[in-house]
Amino acid sequence: MGNTDTKLNFRKAVIQLTTKTQPVEATDDAFWDQFWSDSATSVQDVFALIPAAEIRAVREESPSNLATLCYKAVEKLVAGADSGCHSDNEKQMVLNCARLLTRVLPYIFEDADWRGFFWSSVPGAGRSQDEEEDEDVSRPLAESLLLAIADLLFCPEFTVQSHRRSGTETTEDIHTLDSCEYIWEAGVGFAHSPAPNHTHDLHRTELLKLLLTCFSEAMYLPPSSESSTTANPWVQFFCSTENRHALPLFTSLLNVVCAYDPVGYGIPYNHLLFWDSREPLVEVAAQLLIVTLDFDQTGSTSPSTDGTTTSTAMDESESPAPDNLFVNYLSRIHREEDFQFILKGVARLLLNPLSQTYLPNSTKKIQFHQELLVLFWKLCDFNKKFLFFVLKSSDVLDILVPILYFLNDARADQSRVGLMHICVFILLLLSGERNFGVRLNKPYSVRVPMDIPVFTGTHADLLIVVFHKIITSGHQRLQPLYDCLLTIIVNVSPYLKSLSMVASNKLLHLLEAFSSPWFLFSSPQNHHLVFFLLEVFNNIIQYQFDGNSSLVYAIIRKRNVFHQLANLPSDNPSIQRALQRKKKPAEPISRTNSQDGASMEGSRPAAPAEPGTLKTSLVATPGIEKLTEKSQVSEDGTLRAIEPESLNSQAEVSPTRPLSDTDSQSGDGQRMQSRRFSSSSSSSQWNPTTDWVMSWKVKLPLQTIMRLLQVLVPQVEKICIDKGLTDESEILKFLQHGTLVGLLPVPHPILIRKYQANAGTAMWFRTYMWGVIYLRNMDPPVWYDTDVKLFEIQRV
């Protein structure tokens, strides 16, 4: 777009703006119109022709000129929205103003003195002619801008298809049209799918990009516990009843994302032959959805005053609704066909990067899976009916498999620690529901390209094998996630009907590593990992003994691990000897001894980040103790919350290690030690004592396993001697028909650790989400090299 003369004229206008020593009057239309009327520059041109240094120079040296530029650009957008953008000149002017504001706004936000500028009232700004006489109704500039963008997103022949019959002279009045009839895509609450229009998609994308830039003020505020509960004023206004297009816009964004099929008609290499105008729209729509849904539920109890929704798509519940209408609408979706549409759409897109074809690189691979994961999290968090719908069908496995793929693929890449966290958070949320554990028993037959051992088994086996791979060969900064990974396995363990031999051996291998004396004594928290694994074994033995002969056999083979744990030395000389051993180069879990066997054909290990890769830091997340709430499963299957003190009677210790993302720190002193399985940055001062070891050793829940070994080991040894057995399959057959009924201790109550929302995770999600958006918007580079405060940008 844009020829040389146009660019030259635009550049001259920018230079004039930065060099004029006297403020330019707002009435000097000849000067201001140079920025939007005479040019046909693309958004990339605007970014290239207005360097960052010059925007800052105008801000510092000619503040009134920058203020007038913003005000005049908003004024033009308001005028375009009022007129309906019927002429090509008006459409071009609106696009130019949108591009200009997208370029300038981040430099307004980075300066604390300027942040209030858009919330001040400028005389005459954003008022219709009827309001001109009343000075008191002058809207803040931010509100005028947001309402104009909302109107322009439903502007016939500009961003939506006109409903006007051909041949009629009348044009649709943008002030009276019902934008619910102009929703962009069929899906939730809307059955009609408009014909694809490349131009409309482009216009929507540019306006949504401007909207996203308006919301990005959050990037320029440092993270704090207070700010996690503070609403973004731009989002707050846009998602309020002041915006009459809130419902159709929310629906349009959701439907556009969930209806998108990047493969299309399945023609090989189609993405190389045709440019897909829909993909950039879907990307920015997903980003806008997660930003508008960044809302702390706990702080809002005021009922909704909006009457625009109908009971066909949204649930008219009597419970108080949040002020944020987008959250309100999302929480009230309740029809099964809508849930099916959303789940199928999200699963289709998450599975896309995993797709394999005989022709290399022949299918289009989407890049916005992180935004989709956050959106899925928000859907489950705000709409419990959706969460239960997801869990009651096997479709949840179409979410699980890509999550496990992303976890495995990113495990060695230090620039993708945030992706690892969001995947684990989602699995933690799902694992708190019984149905998830039940669904994991479905056989795993679809082969996804992952560098993991080949096995025949269920989705539970896949989950355990991938988790083992993360722990044994992942990046060392993933250590704080171990508590979460094992909590997920604990939560699903009472429902796992038949673990494969491969998965069983992986669990025993983890116990062997985590129960080594040097590891247990090297940190005040490491023993919690052993408690988790013992709880897994106890749950399976007590509740799923039949069908789990492979795990029972693995326990028998590794019985010395349990005996050594029961006889763990606690005297001071033994503790010191164990700690001396950790200084040797041998590690308990390494890439060489992880017993992985053959990997899947076509798979490859996760690669480290490319040199020069940018990554954004993350704030720390709460420890597993604060991330979860313990519930006991009653006999009728219902959950009962447990008070912390009532747990003292059970042989269980709750971990308190902070689940911090070390990438959020700067300086080597604050980073986690690089040695694999170093416990925490404070471990160098840690001195284990006899009393400390005894305080948790006596609580090790070994009774059930010891009783199992006491009963079965002599039987297995006898049958091997009597029949001369050396074949595993015969021993497994014997164990399959064995029983421990009446021989084991009374089954302990099933304990589930359900995810619970808190300010810490809310802040983590905010930093992660904006970090992803920052890195994903590099063409044009909307926020690159601006003074972002929410996170740090690091070069890997």
Tab-separated table of N, CA and C in Angstrom, residues 458-507:
chain	number	residue	atom	x	y	z
A	458	THR	N	-3.156	-46.531	28.028
A	458	THR	CA	-4.229	-45.543	28.089
A	458	THR	C	-3.657	-44.125	28.079
A	459	HIS	N	-4.575	-43.156	28.102
A	459	HIS	CA	-4.147	-41.755	28.196
A	459	HIS	C	-3.484	-41.464	29.546
A	460	ALA	N	-3.825	-42.248	30.567
A	460	ALA	CA	-3.152	-42.098	31.867
A	460	ALA	C	-1.678	-42.460	31.734
A	461	ASP	N	-1.397	-43.518	30.967
A	461	ASP	CA	0.002	-43.896	30.727
A	461	ASP	C	0.749	-42.781	30.014
A	462	LEU	N	0.096	-42.197	29.011
A	462	LEU	CA	0.721	-41.092	28.270
A	462	LEU	C	1.059	-39.943	29.215
A	463	LEU	N	0.121	-39.582	30.088
A	463	LEU	CA	0.336	-38.486	31.027
A	463	LEU	C	1.529	-38.778	31.944
A	464	ILE	N	1.601	-39.990	32.487
A	464	ILE	CA	2.687	-40.334	33.412
A	464	ILE	C	4.034	-40.358	32.684
A	465	VAL	N	4.059	-40.926	31.482
A	465	VAL	CA	5.311	-41.012	30.720
A	465	VAL	C	5.833	-39.609	30.386
A	466	VAL	N	4.921	-38.701	29.988
A	466	VAL	CA	5.342	-37.325	29.662
A	466	VAL	C	5.822	-36.605	30.919
A	467	PHE	N	5.097	-36.749	32.031
A	467	PHE	CA	5.520	-36.101	33.283
A	467	PHE	C	6.902	-36.607	33.708
A	468	HIS	N	7.120	-37.912	33.562
A	468	HIS	CA	8.433	-38.473	33.892
A	468	HIS	C	9.519	-37.843	33.015
A	469	LYS	N	9.190	-37.664	31.749
A	469	LYS	CA	10.162	-37.082	30.809
A	469	LYS	C	10.495	-35.640	31.202
A	470	ILE	N	9.484	-34.893	31.619
A	470	ILE	CA	9.707	-33.495	32.038
A	470	ILE	C	10.662	-33.462	33.234
A	471	ILE	N	10.416	-34.351	34.200
A	471	ILE	CA	11.221	-34.339	35.426
A	471	ILE	C	12.649	-34.830	35.166
A	472	THR	N	12.785	-35.831	34.297
A	472	THR	CA	14.112	-36.422	34.105
A	472	THR	C	14.956	-35.696	33.067
A	473	SER	N	14.321	-35.042	32.091
A	473	SER	CA	15.142	-34.426	31.044
A	473	SER	C	14.673	-33.021	30.690
A	474	GLY	N	13.918	-32.412	31.567
A	474	GLY	CA	13.467	-31.047	31.316
A	474	GLY	C	14.463	-30.024	31.819
A	475	HIS	N	14.156	-28.794	31.549
A	475	HIS	CA	14.986	-27.680	31.992
A	475	HIS	C	14.945	-27.606	33.520
A	476	GLN	N	16.095	-27.293	34.156
A	476	GLN	CA	16.122	-27.327	35.623
A	476	GLN	C	15.211	-26.292	36.259
A	477	ARG	N	14.851	-25.243	35.514
A	477	ARG	CA	13.973	-24.236	36.103
A	477	ARG	C	12.528	-24.713	36.205
A	478	LEU	N	12.276	-25.931	35.761
A	478	LEU	CA	10.928	-26.495	35.891
A	478	LEU	C	10.733	-27.156	37.247
A	479	GLN	N	11.782	-27.212	38.058
A	479	GLN	CA	11.673	-27.870	39.364
A	479	GLN	C	10.481	-27.432	40.198
A	480	PRO	N	10.181	-26.115	40.249
A	480	PRO	CA	9.028	-25.718	41.065
A	480	PRO	C	7.708	-26.324	40.599
A	481	LEU	N	7.678	-26.903	39.407
A	481	LEU	CA	6.444	-27.519	38.914
A	481	LEU	C	6.280	-28.972	39.368
A	482	TYR	N	7.316	-29.566	39.948
A	482	TYR	CA	7.229	-30.984	40.319
A	482	TYR	C	6.059	-31.251	41.264
A	483	ASP	N	5.866	-30.354	42.248
A	483	ASP	CA	4.737	-30.522	43.177
A	483	ASP	C	3.421	-30.609	42.416
A	484	CYS	N	3.267	-29.723	41.429
A	484	CYS	CA	2.023	-29.691	40.648
A	484	CYS	C	1.868	-30.959	39.813
A	485	LEU	N	2.941	-31.383	39.161
A	485	LEU	CA	2.881	-32.580	38.318
A	485	LEU	C	2.463	-33.796	39.143
A	486	LEU	N	3.065	-33.945	40.319
A	486	LEU	CA	2.726	-35.104	41.155
A	486	LEU	C	1.338	-34.962	41.773
A	487	THR	N	0.913	-33.729	42.067
A	487	THR	CA	-0.452	-33.521	42.589
A	487	THR	C	-1.485	-33.979	41.567
A	488	ILE	N	-1.229	-33.691	40.296
A	488	ILE	CA	-2.148	-34.124	39.228
A	488	ILE	C	-2.256	-35.644	39.209
A	489	ILE	N	-1.103	-36.327	39.299
A	489	ILE	CA	-1.132	-37.800	39.300
A	489	ILE	C	-1.858	-38.317	40.539
A	490	VAL	N	-1.614	-37.681	41.697
A	490	VAL	CA	-2.317	-38.086	42.923
A	490	VAL	C	-3.827	-37.946	42.739
A	491	ASN	N	-4.270	-36.826	42.180
A	491	ASN	CA	-5.703	-36.570	42.026
A	491	ASN	C	-6.400	-37.617	41.155
A	492	VAL	N	-5.717	-38.088	40.101
A	492	VAL	CA	-6.371	-39.039	39.184
A	492	VAL	C	-6.124	-40.495	39.598
A	493	SER	N	-5.150	-40.731	40.476
A	493	SER	CA	-4.733	-42.111	40.778
A	493	SER	C	-5.849	-43.037	41.287
A	494	PRO	N	-6.825	-42.560	42.085
A	494	PRO	CA	-7.847	-43.516	42.572
A	494	PRO	C	-8.716	-44.083	41.447
A	495	TYR	N	-8.638	-43.518	40.230
A	495	TYR	CA	-9.543	-43.916	39.149
A	495	TYR	C	-8.821	-44.647	38.016
A	496	LEU	N	-7.513	-44.875	38.152
A	496	LEU	CA	-6.739	-45.473	37.058
A	496	LEU	C	-6.839	-46.995	37.116
A	497	LYS	N	-7.502	-47.571	36.123
A	497	LYS	CA	-7.853	-48.997	36.185
A	497	LYS	C	-6.705	-49.927	35.812
A	498	SER	N	-5.828	-49.519	34.899
A	498	SER	CA	-4.756	-50.450	34.505
A	498	SER	C	-3.584	-49.686	33.901
A	499	LEU	N	-2.585	-49.416	34.720
A	499	LEU	CA	-1.383	-48.758	34.217
A	499	LEU	C	-0.529	-49.760	33.445
A	500	SER	N	0.120	-49.310	32.399
A	500	SER	CA	1.012	-50.172	31.625
A	500	SER	C	2.301	-50.402	32.410
A	501	MET	N	3.075	-51.371	31.942
A	501	MET	CA	4.354	-51.645	32.593
A	501	MET	C	5.297	-50.443	32.440
A	502	VAL	N	5.247	-49.789	31.275
A	502	VAL	CA	6.122	-48.628	31.033
A	502	VAL	C	5.827	-47.523	32.047
A	503	ALA	N	4.542	-47.161	32.202
A	503	ALA	CA	4.166	-46.088	33.133
A	503	ALA	C	4.461	-46.494	34.578
A	504	SER	N	4.223	-47.765	34.911
A	504	SER	CA	4.496	-48.245	36.279
A	504	SER	C	5.974	-48.100	36.612
A	505	ASN	N	6.827	-48.480	35.659
A	505	ASN	CA	8.265	-48.359	35.894
A	505	ASN	C	8.694	-46.904	36.029
A	506	LYS	N	8.029	-46.013	35.298
A	506	LYS	CA	8.365	-44.584	35.402
A	506	LYS	C	8.067	-44.068	36.811
A	507	LEU	N	6.925	-44.455	37.372
A	507	LEU	CA	6.566	-44.006	38.727
A	507	LEU	C	7.569	-44.532	39.754
